[in-house]
PDB file of C-alpha atoms in Angstrom:
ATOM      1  CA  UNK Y   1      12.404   7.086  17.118  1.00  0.00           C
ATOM      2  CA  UNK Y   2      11.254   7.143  13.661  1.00  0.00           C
ATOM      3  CA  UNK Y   3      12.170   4.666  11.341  1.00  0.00           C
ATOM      4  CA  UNK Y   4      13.875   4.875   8.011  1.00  0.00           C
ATOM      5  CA  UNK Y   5      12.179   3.443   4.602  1.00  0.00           C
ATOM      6  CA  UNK Y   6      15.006   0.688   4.705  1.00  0.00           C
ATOM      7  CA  UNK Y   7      14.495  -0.185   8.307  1.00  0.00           C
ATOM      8  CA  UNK Y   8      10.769  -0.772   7.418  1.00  0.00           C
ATOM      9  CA  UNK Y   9      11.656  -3.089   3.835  1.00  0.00           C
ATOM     10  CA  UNK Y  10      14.395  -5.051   6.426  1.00  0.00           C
ATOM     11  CA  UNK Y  11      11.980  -5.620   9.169  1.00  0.00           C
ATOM     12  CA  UNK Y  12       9.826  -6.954   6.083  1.00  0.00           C
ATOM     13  CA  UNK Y  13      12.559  -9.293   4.719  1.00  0.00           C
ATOM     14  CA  UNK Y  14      12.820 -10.272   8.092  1.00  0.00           C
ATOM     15  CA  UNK Y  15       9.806 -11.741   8.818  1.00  0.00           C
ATOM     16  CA  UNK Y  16      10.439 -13.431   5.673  1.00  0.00           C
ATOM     17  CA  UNK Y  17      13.844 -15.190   6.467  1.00  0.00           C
ATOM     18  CA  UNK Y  18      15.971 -12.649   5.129  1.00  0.00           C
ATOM     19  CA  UNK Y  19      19.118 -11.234   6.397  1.00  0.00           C
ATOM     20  CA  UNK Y  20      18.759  -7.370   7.501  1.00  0.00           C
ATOM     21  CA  UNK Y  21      19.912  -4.499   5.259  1.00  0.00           C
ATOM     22  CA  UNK Y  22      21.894  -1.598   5.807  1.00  0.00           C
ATOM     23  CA  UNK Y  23      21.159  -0.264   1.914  1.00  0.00           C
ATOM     24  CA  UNK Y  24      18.967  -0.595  -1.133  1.00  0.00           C
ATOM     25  CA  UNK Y  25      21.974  -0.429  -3.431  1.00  0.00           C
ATOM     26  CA  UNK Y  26      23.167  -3.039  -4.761  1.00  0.00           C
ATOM     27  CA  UNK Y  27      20.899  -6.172  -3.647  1.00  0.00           C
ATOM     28  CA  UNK Y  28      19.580  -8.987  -4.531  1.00  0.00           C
ATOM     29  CA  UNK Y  29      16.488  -9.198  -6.189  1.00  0.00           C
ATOM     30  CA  UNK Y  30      13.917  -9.410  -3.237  1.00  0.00           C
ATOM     31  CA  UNK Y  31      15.564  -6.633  -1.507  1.00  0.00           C
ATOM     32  CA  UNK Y  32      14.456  -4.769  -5.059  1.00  0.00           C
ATOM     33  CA  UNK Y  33      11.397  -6.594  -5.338  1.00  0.00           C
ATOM     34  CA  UNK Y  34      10.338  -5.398  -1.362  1.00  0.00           C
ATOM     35  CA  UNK Y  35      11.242  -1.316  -2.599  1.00  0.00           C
ATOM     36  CA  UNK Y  36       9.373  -1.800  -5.239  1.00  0.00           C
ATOM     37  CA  UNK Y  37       6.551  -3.363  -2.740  1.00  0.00           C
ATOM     38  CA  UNK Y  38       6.884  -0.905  -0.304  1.00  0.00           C
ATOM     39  CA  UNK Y  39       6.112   2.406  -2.796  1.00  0.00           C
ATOM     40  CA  UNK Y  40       3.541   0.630  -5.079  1.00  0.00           C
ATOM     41  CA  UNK Y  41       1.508  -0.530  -1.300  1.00  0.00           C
ATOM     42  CA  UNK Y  42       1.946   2.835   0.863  1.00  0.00           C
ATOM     43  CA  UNK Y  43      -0.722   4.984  -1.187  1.00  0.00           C
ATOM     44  CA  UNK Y  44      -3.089   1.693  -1.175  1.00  0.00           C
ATOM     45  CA  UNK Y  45      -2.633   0.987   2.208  1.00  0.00           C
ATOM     46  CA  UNK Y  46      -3.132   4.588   3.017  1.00  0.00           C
ATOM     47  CA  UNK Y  47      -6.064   4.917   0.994  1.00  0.00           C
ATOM     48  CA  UNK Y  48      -7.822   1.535   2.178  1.00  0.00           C
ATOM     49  CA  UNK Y  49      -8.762   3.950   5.540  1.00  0.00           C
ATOM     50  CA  UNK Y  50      -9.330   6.990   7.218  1.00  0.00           C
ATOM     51  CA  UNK Y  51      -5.909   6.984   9.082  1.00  0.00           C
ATOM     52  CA  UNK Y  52      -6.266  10.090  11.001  1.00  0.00           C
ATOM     53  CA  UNK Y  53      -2.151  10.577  11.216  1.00  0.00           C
ATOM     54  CA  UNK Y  54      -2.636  10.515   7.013  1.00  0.00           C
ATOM     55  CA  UNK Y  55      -5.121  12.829   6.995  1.00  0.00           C
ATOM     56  CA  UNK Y  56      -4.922  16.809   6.402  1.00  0.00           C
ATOM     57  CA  UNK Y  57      -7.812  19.778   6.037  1.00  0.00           C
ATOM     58  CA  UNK Y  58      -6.913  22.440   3.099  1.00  0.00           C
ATOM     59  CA  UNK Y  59      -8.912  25.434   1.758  1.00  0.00           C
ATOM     60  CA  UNK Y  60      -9.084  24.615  -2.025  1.00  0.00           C
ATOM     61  CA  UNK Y  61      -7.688  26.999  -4.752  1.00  0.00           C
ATOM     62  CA  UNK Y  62     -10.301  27.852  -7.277  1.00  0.00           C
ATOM     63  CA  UNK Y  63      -9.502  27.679 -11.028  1.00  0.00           C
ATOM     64  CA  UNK Y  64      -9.846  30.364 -13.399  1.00  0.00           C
ATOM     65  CA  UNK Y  65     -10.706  27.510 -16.351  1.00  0.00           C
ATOM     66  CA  UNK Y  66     -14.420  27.116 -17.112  1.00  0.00           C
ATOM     67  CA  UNK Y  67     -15.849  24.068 -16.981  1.00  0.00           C
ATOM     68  CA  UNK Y  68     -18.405  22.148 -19.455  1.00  0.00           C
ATOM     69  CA  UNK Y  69     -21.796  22.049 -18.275  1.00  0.00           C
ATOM     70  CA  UNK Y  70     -23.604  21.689 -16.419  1.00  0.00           C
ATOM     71  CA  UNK Y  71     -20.692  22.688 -13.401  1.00  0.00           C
ATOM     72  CA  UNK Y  72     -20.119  26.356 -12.840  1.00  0.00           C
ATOM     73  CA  UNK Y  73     -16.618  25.974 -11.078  1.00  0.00           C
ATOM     74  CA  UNK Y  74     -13.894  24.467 -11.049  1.00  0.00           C
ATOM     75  CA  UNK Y  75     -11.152  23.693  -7.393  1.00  0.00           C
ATOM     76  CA  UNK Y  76      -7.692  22.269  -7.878  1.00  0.00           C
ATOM     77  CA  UNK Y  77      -7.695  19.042  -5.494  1.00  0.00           C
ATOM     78  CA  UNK Y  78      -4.716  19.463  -2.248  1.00  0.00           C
ATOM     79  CA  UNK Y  79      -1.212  17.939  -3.576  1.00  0.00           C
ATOM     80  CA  UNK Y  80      -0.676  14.755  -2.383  1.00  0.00           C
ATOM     81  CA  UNK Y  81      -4.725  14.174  -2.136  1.00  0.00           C
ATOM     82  CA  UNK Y  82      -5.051  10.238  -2.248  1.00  0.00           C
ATOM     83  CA  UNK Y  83      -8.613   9.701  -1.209  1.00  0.00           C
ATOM     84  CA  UNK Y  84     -11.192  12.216  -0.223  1.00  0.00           C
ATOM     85  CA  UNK Y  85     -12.620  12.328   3.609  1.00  0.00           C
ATOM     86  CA  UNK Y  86     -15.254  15.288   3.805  1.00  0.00           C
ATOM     87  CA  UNK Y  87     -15.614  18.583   1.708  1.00  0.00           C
ATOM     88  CA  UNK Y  88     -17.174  21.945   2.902  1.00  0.00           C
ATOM     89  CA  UNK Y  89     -19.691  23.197   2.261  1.00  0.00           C
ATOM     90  CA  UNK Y  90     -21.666  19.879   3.155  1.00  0.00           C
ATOM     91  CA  UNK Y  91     -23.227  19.291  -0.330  1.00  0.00           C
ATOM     92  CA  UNK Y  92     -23.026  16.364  -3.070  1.00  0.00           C
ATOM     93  CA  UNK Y  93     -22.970  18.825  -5.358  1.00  0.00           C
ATOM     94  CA  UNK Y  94     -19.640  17.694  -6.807  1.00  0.00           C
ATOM     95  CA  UNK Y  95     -17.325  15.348  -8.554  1.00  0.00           C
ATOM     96  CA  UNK Y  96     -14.100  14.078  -8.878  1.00  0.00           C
ATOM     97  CA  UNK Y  97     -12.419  14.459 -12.160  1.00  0.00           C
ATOM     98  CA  UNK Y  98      -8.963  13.731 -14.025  1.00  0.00           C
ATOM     99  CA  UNK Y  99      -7.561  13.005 -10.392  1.00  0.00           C
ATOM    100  CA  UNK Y 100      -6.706  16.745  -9.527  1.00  0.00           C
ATOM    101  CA  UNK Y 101     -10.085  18.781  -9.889  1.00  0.00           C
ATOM    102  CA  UNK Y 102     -13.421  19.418  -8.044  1.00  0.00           C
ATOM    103  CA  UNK Y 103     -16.076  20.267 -10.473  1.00  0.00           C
ATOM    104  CA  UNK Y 104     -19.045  21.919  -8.578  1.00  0.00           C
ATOM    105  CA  UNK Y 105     -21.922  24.466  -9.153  1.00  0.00           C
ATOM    106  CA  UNK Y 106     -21.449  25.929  -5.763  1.00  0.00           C
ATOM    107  CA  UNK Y 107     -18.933  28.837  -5.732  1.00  0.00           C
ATOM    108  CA  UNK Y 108     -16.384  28.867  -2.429  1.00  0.00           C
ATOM    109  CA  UNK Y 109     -14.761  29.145  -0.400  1.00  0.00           C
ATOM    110  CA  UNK Y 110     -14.610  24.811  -0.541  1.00  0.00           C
ATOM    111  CA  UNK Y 111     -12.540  23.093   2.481  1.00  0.00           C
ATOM    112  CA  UNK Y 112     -11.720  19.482   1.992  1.00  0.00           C
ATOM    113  CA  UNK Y 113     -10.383  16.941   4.441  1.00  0.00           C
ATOM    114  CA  UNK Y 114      -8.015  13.995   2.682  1.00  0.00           C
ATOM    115  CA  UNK Y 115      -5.928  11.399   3.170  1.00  0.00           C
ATOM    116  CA  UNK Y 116      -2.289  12.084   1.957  1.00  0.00           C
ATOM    117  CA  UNK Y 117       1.290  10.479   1.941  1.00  0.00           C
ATOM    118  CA  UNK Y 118       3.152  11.831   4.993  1.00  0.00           C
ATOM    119  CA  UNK Y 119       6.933  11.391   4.834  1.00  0.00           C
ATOM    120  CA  UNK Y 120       8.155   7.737   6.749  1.00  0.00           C
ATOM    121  CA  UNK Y 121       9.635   9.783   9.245  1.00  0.00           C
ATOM    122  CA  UNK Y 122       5.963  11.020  10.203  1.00  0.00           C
ATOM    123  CA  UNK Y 123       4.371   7.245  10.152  1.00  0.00           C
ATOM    124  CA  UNK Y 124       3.755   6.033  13.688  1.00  0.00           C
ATOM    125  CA  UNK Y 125       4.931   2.941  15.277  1.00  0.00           C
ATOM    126  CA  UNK Y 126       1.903   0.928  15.382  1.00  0.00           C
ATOM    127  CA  UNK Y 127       1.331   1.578  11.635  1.00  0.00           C
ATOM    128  CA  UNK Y 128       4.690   0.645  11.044  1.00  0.00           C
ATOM    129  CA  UNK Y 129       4.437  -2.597  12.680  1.00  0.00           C
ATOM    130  CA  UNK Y 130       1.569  -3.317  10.470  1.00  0.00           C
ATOM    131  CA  UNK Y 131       3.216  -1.837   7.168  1.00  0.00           C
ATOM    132  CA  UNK Y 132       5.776  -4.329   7.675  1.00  0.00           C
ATOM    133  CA  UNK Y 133       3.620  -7.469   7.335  1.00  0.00           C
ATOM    134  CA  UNK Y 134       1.552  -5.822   4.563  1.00  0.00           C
ATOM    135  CA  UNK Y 135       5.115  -5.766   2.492  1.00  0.00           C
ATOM    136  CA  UNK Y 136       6.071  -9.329   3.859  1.00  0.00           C
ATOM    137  CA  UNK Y 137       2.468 -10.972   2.877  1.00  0.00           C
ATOM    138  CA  UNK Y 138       2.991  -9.108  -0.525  1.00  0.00           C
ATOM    139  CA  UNK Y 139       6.281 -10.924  -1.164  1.00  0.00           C
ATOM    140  CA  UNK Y 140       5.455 -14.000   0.723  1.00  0.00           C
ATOM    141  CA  UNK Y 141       3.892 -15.663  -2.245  1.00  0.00           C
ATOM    142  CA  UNK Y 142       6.918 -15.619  -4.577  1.00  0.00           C
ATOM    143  CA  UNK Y 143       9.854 -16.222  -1.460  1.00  0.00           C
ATOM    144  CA  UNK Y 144       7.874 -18.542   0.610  1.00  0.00           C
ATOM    145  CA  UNK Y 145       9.722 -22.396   0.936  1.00  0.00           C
ATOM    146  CA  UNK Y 146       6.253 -23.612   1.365  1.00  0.00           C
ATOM    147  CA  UNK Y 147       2.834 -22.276   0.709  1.00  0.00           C
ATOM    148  CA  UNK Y 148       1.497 -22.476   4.528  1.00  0.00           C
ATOM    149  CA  UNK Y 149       4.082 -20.056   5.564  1.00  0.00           C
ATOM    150  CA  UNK Y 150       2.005 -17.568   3.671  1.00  0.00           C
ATOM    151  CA  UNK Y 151      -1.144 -18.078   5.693  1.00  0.00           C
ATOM    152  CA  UNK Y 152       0.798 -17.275   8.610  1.00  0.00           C
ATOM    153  CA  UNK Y 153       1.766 -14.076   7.646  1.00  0.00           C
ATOM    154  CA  UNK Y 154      -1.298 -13.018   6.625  1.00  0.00           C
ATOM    155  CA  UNK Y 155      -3.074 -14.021   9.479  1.00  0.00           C
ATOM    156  CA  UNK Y 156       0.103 -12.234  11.252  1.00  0.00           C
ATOM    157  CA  UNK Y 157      -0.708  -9.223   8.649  1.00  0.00           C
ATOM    158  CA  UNK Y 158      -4.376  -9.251   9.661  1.00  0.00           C
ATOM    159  CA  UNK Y 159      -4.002  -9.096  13.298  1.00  0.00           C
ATOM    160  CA  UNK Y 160      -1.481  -6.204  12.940  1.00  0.00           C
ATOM    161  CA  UNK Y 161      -4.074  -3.772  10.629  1.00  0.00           C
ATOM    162  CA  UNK Y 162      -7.118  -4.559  13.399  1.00  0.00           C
ATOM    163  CA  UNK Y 163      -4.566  -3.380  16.165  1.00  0.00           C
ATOM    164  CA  UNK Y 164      -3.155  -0.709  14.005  1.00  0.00           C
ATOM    165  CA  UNK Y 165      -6.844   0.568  13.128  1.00  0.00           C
ATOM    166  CA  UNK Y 166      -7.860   0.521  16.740  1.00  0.00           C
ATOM    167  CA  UNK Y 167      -5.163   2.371  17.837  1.00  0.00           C
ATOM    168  CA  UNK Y 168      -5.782   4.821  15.012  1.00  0.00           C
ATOM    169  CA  UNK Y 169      -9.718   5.252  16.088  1.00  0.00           C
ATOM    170  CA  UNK Y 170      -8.345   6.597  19.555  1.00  0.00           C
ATOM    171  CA  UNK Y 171      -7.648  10.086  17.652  1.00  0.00           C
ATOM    172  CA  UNK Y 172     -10.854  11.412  17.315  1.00  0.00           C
ATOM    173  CA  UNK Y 173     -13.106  11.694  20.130  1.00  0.00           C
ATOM    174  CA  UNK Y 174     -16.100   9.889  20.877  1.00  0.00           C
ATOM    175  CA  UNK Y 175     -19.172  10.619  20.447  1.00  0.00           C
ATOM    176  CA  UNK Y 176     -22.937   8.709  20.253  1.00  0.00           C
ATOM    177  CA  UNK Y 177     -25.654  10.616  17.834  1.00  0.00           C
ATOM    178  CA  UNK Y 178     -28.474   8.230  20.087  1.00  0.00           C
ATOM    179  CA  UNK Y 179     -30.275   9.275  22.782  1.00  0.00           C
ATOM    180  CA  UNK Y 180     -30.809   7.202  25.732  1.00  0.00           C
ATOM    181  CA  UNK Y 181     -32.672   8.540  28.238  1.00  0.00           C
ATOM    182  CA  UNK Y 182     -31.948   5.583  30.761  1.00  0.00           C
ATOM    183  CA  UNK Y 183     -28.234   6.738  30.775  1.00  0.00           C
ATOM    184  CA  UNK Y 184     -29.268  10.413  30.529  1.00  0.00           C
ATOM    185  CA  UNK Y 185     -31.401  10.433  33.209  1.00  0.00           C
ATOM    186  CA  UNK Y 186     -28.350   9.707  35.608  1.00  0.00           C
ATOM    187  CA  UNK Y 187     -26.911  12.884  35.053  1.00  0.00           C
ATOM    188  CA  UNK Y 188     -29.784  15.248  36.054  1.00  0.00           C
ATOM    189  CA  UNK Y 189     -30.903  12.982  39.771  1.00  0.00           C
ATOM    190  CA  UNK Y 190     -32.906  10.658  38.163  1.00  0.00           C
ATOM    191  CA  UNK Y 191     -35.972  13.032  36.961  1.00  0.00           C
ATOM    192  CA  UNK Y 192     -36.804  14.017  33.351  1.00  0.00           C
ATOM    193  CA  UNK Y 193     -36.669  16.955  32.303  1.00  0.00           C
ATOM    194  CA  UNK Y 194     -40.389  18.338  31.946  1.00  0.00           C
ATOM    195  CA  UNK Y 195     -41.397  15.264  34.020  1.00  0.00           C
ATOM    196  CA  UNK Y 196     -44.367  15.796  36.743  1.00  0.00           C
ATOM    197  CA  UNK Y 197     -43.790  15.682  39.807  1.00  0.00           C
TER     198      UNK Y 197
END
Protein backbone atom coordinates (compact mmCIF):
# COMPACT_ATOMS: atom_id res chain seq x y z
CA UNK A 1 0.00 0.00 0.00
CA UNK A 2 1.53 3.21 -0.78
CA UNK A 3 1.51 5.90 1.49
CA UNK A 4 0.23 9.41 1.19
CA UNK A 5 2.63 12.65 1.74
CA UNK A 6 0.53 13.28 5.03
CA UNK A 7 0.78 9.75 6.26
CA UNK A 8 4.62 10.12 5.90
CA UNK A 9 4.75 14.02 7.84
CA UNK A 10 2.25 12.10 10.68
CA UNK A 11 4.36 9.10 11.09
CA UNK A 12 7.14 11.94 11.49
CA UNK A 13 5.22 13.95 14.15
CA UNK A 14 4.77 10.78 15.62
CA UNK A 15 7.93 9.76 16.49
CA UNK A 16 8.11 13.13 17.82
CA UNK A 17 5.14 13.06 20.37
CA UNK A 18 2.66 14.43 18.19
CA UNK A 19 -0.86 13.51 17.67
CA UNK A 20 -1.56 11.96 14.01
CA UNK A 21 -3.06 14.03 11.18
CA UNK A 22 -5.72 13.49 8.88
CA UNK A 23 -4.83 17.06 6.89
CA UNK A 24 -2.26 19.75 6.31
CA UNK A 25 -4.91 22.45 6.48
CA UNK A 26 -5.29 24.22 9.08
CA UNK A 27 -2.51 23.11 11.77
CA UNK A 28 -0.47 24.08 14.09
CA UNK A 29 2.77 25.26 13.40
CA UNK A 30 4.93 21.99 13.45
CA UNK A 31 2.48 20.24 11.36
CA UNK A 32 3.55 23.37 8.83
CA UNK A 33 6.96 23.37 9.90
CA UNK A 34 7.21 19.17 9.06
CA UNK A 35 5.54 20.09 5.14
CA UNK A 36 7.79 22.45 4.84
CA UNK A 37 10.56 19.73 6.09
CA UNK A 38 9.36 17.12 4.12
CA UNK A 39 9.65 19.10 0.41
CA UNK A 40 12.83 21.14 1.26
CA UNK A 41 14.58 17.24 2.46
CA UNK A 42 13.11 14.82 -0.40
CA UNK A 43 15.44 16.20 -3.33
CA UNK A 44 18.48 16.18 -0.66
CA UNK A 45 17.79 13.00 0.59
CA UNK A 46 17.33 11.74 -2.89
CA UNK A 47 20.33 13.25 -4.12
CA UNK A 48 22.67 12.18 -1.07
CA UNK A 49 22.59 8.47 -3.14
CA UNK A 50 22.22 6.41 -5.97
CA UNK A 51 18.69 5.10 -4.97
CA UNK A 52 18.07 2.83 -7.78
CA UNK A 53 13.96 3.20 -7.33
CA UNK A 54 14.97 7.26 -7.96
CA UNK A 55 16.83 6.65 -10.73
CA UNK A 56 15.78 6.84 -14.62
CA UNK A 57 17.92 6.44 -18.16
CA UNK A 58 16.80 9.18 -20.95
CA UNK A 59 18.20 9.88 -24.46
CA UNK A 60 19.03 13.65 -24.23
CA UNK A 61 17.46 16.29 -26.61
CA UNK A 62 20.10 18.28 -28.35
CA UNK A 63 19.84 22.11 -28.53
CA UNK A 64 19.84 24.10 -31.52
CA UNK A 65 21.70 27.17 -29.36
CA UNK A 66 25.47 27.39 -29.89
CA UNK A 67 27.55 27.37 -27.23
CA UNK A 68 30.77 29.61 -26.27
CA UNK A 69 33.91 27.95 -26.74
CA UNK A 70 35.51 25.89 -26.53
CA UNK A 71 32.09 23.26 -26.45
CA UNK A 72 30.61 22.41 -29.79
CA UNK A 73 27.11 21.25 -28.42
CA UNK A 74 24.83 21.80 -26.37
CA UNK A 75 21.91 18.71 -24.53
CA UNK A 76 18.96 19.87 -22.47
CA UNK A 77 19.42 17.87 -19.02
CA UNK A 78 16.04 15.09 -18.34
CA UNK A 79 13.19 17.09 -16.29
CA UNK A 80 13.26 16.34 -12.93
CA UNK A 81 17.27 15.54 -13.21
CA UNK A 82 18.52 16.02 -9.49
CA UNK A 83 21.95 14.51 -9.60
CA UNK A 84 23.72 12.88 -12.45
CA UNK A 85 24.60 8.89 -12.34
CA UNK A 86 26.42 7.97 -15.74
CA UNK A 87 26.26 9.63 -19.29
CA UNK A 88 26.84 7.86 -22.71
CA UNK A 89 29.05 7.97 -24.55
CA UNK A 90 31.62 7.14 -21.65
CA UNK A 91 33.70 10.39 -21.90
CA UNK A 92 34.53 13.43 -19.41
CA UNK A 93 34.18 15.42 -22.09
CA UNK A 94 31.42 17.47 -20.48
CA UNK A 95 29.95 19.79 -17.95
CA UNK A 96 27.18 20.74 -16.08
CA UNK A 97 25.88 24.18 -16.53
CA UNK A 98 22.95 26.62 -15.34
CA UNK A 99 21.31 23.34 -13.84
CA UNK A 100 19.51 22.23 -17.15
CA UNK A 101 22.33 21.85 -19.89
CA UNK A 102 25.17 19.46 -20.97
CA UNK A 103 27.84 21.35 -22.70
CA UNK A 104 30.08 18.86 -24.68
CA UNK A 105 32.33 18.71 -27.84
CA UNK A 106 31.11 15.29 -28.68
CA UNK A 107 28.00 15.34 -30.95
CA UNK A 108 25.13 12.48 -29.97
CA UNK A 109 23.24 10.71 -29.61
CA UNK A 110 24.12 11.33 -25.41
CA UNK A 111 22.15 8.86 -22.88
CA UNK A 112 22.26 9.85 -19.28
CA UNK A 113 21.26 7.92 -16.20
CA UNK A 114 19.88 10.32 -13.08
CA UNK A 115 18.42 10.44 -10.05
CA UNK A 116 14.90 12.12 -10.10
CA UNK A 117 11.82 12.85 -7.78
CA UNK A 118 9.33 9.99 -8.26
CA UNK A 119 5.81 10.77 -7.04
CA UNK A 120 5.24 9.47 -2.98
CA UNK A 121 3.02 7.02 -4.29
CA UNK A 122 6.16 5.39 -6.15
CA UNK A 123 8.58 5.60 -2.85
CA UNK A 124 9.01 2.16 -1.32
CA UNK A 125 8.40 1.11 2.14
CA UNK A 126 11.78 0.76 3.45
CA UNK A 127 12.65 4.28 2.18
CA UNK A 128 9.70 5.47 3.72
CA UNK A 129 10.50 4.17 7.03
CA UNK A 130 13.70 5.98 6.80
CA UNK A 131 12.18 9.32 5.27
CA UNK A 132 10.23 9.48 8.30
CA UNK A 133 13.09 9.82 10.82
CA UNK A 134 15.04 12.05 8.40
CA UNK A 135 11.85 14.62 8.83
CA UNK A 136 11.59 13.81 12.66
CA UNK A 137 15.57 14.39 13.34
CA UNK A 138 15.06 17.62 11.18
CA UNK A 139 12.39 18.94 13.56
CA UNK A 140 13.67 17.29 16.61
CA UNK A 141 15.93 20.15 17.47
CA UNK A 142 13.29 22.89 17.76
CA UNK A 143 10.21 20.35 19.41
CA UNK A 144 12.41 18.26 21.51
CA UNK A 145 11.48 18.63 25.68
CA UNK A 146 15.06 17.81 26.17
CA UNK A 147 18.12 17.79 24.05
CA UNK A 148 18.98 13.85 24.48
CA UNK A 149 15.80 12.97 22.84
CA UNK A 150 17.46 14.25 19.73
CA UNK A 151 20.36 11.83 19.82
CA UNK A 152 17.93 9.18 19.87
CA UNK A 153 16.38 9.93 16.85
CA UNK A 154 19.21 10.36 15.02
CA UNK A 155 20.80 7.39 16.00
CA UNK A 156 17.10 5.94 15.21
CA UNK A 157 17.51 8.05 11.76
CA UNK A 158 20.92 6.50 11.14
CA UNK A 159 20.07 2.97 11.57
CA UNK A 160 17.01 3.40 9.27
CA UNK A 161 19.23 5.01 6.04
CA UNK A 162 22.01 1.91 6.53
CA UNK A 163 18.92 -0.54 6.32
CA UNK A 164 17.21 1.51 3.75
CA UNK A 165 20.58 1.67 1.59
CA UNK A 166 21.12 -2.03 1.92
CA UNK A 167 17.95 -2.89 0.87
CA UNK A 168 18.33 -0.47 -2.03
CA UNK A 169 21.89 -2.18 -3.14
CA UNK A 170 19.82 -5.52 -3.67
CA UNK A 171 18.57 -3.91 -7.15
CA UNK A 172 21.40 -4.21 -9.17
CA UNK A 173 23.15 -7.35 -9.54
CA UNK A 174 26.37 -8.35 -8.34
CA UNK A 175 29.21 -8.48 -9.77
CA UNK A 176 33.31 -8.66 -8.76
CA UNK A 177 35.79 -6.90 -11.52
CA UNK A 178 38.78 -9.29 -9.52
CA UNK A 179 39.94 -12.33 -10.54
CA UNK A 180 40.57 -15.09 -8.24
CA UNK A 181 41.74 -17.97 -9.59
CA UNK A 182 41.42 -20.03 -6.23
CA UNK A 183 37.57 -19.60 -6.54
CA UNK A 184 37.74 -19.90 -10.35
CA UNK A 185 39.46 -22.87 -10.46
CA UNK A 186 36.38 -24.68 -8.77
CA UNK A 187 34.32 -24.25 -11.61
CA UNK A 188 36.42 -25.93 -14.37
CA UNK A 189 37.56 -29.51 -11.91
CA UNK A 190 40.24 -27.99 -10.32
CA UNK A 191 42.79 -27.53 -13.44
CA UNK A 192 43.81 -24.21 -15.07
CA UNK A 193 43.13 -23.48 -18.03
CA UNK A 194 46.44 -23.84 -20.22
CA UNK A 195 47.87 -25.71 -17.17
CA UNK A 196 50.27 -28.89 -17.95
CA UNK A 197 49.36 -31.80 -17.29
Amino acid sequence: MALTKVQIISNALAQLGHAPIVSLIDQDELVVAAEQAYDMLLPSVLSKNNWRFASKFEQLSLLVETPPPPYLYVYQLPSGWLKTLSVWPNTYDWDIFNGNKIYTFNQGPWYMQFIYQPDVSALPPWFVNYFVYEIAAYLCLSNAQKTEYYSVIEGKRNQMQAMACAIDCQNRPQFTQVDFPVLGNRAIGGVYPNSIS
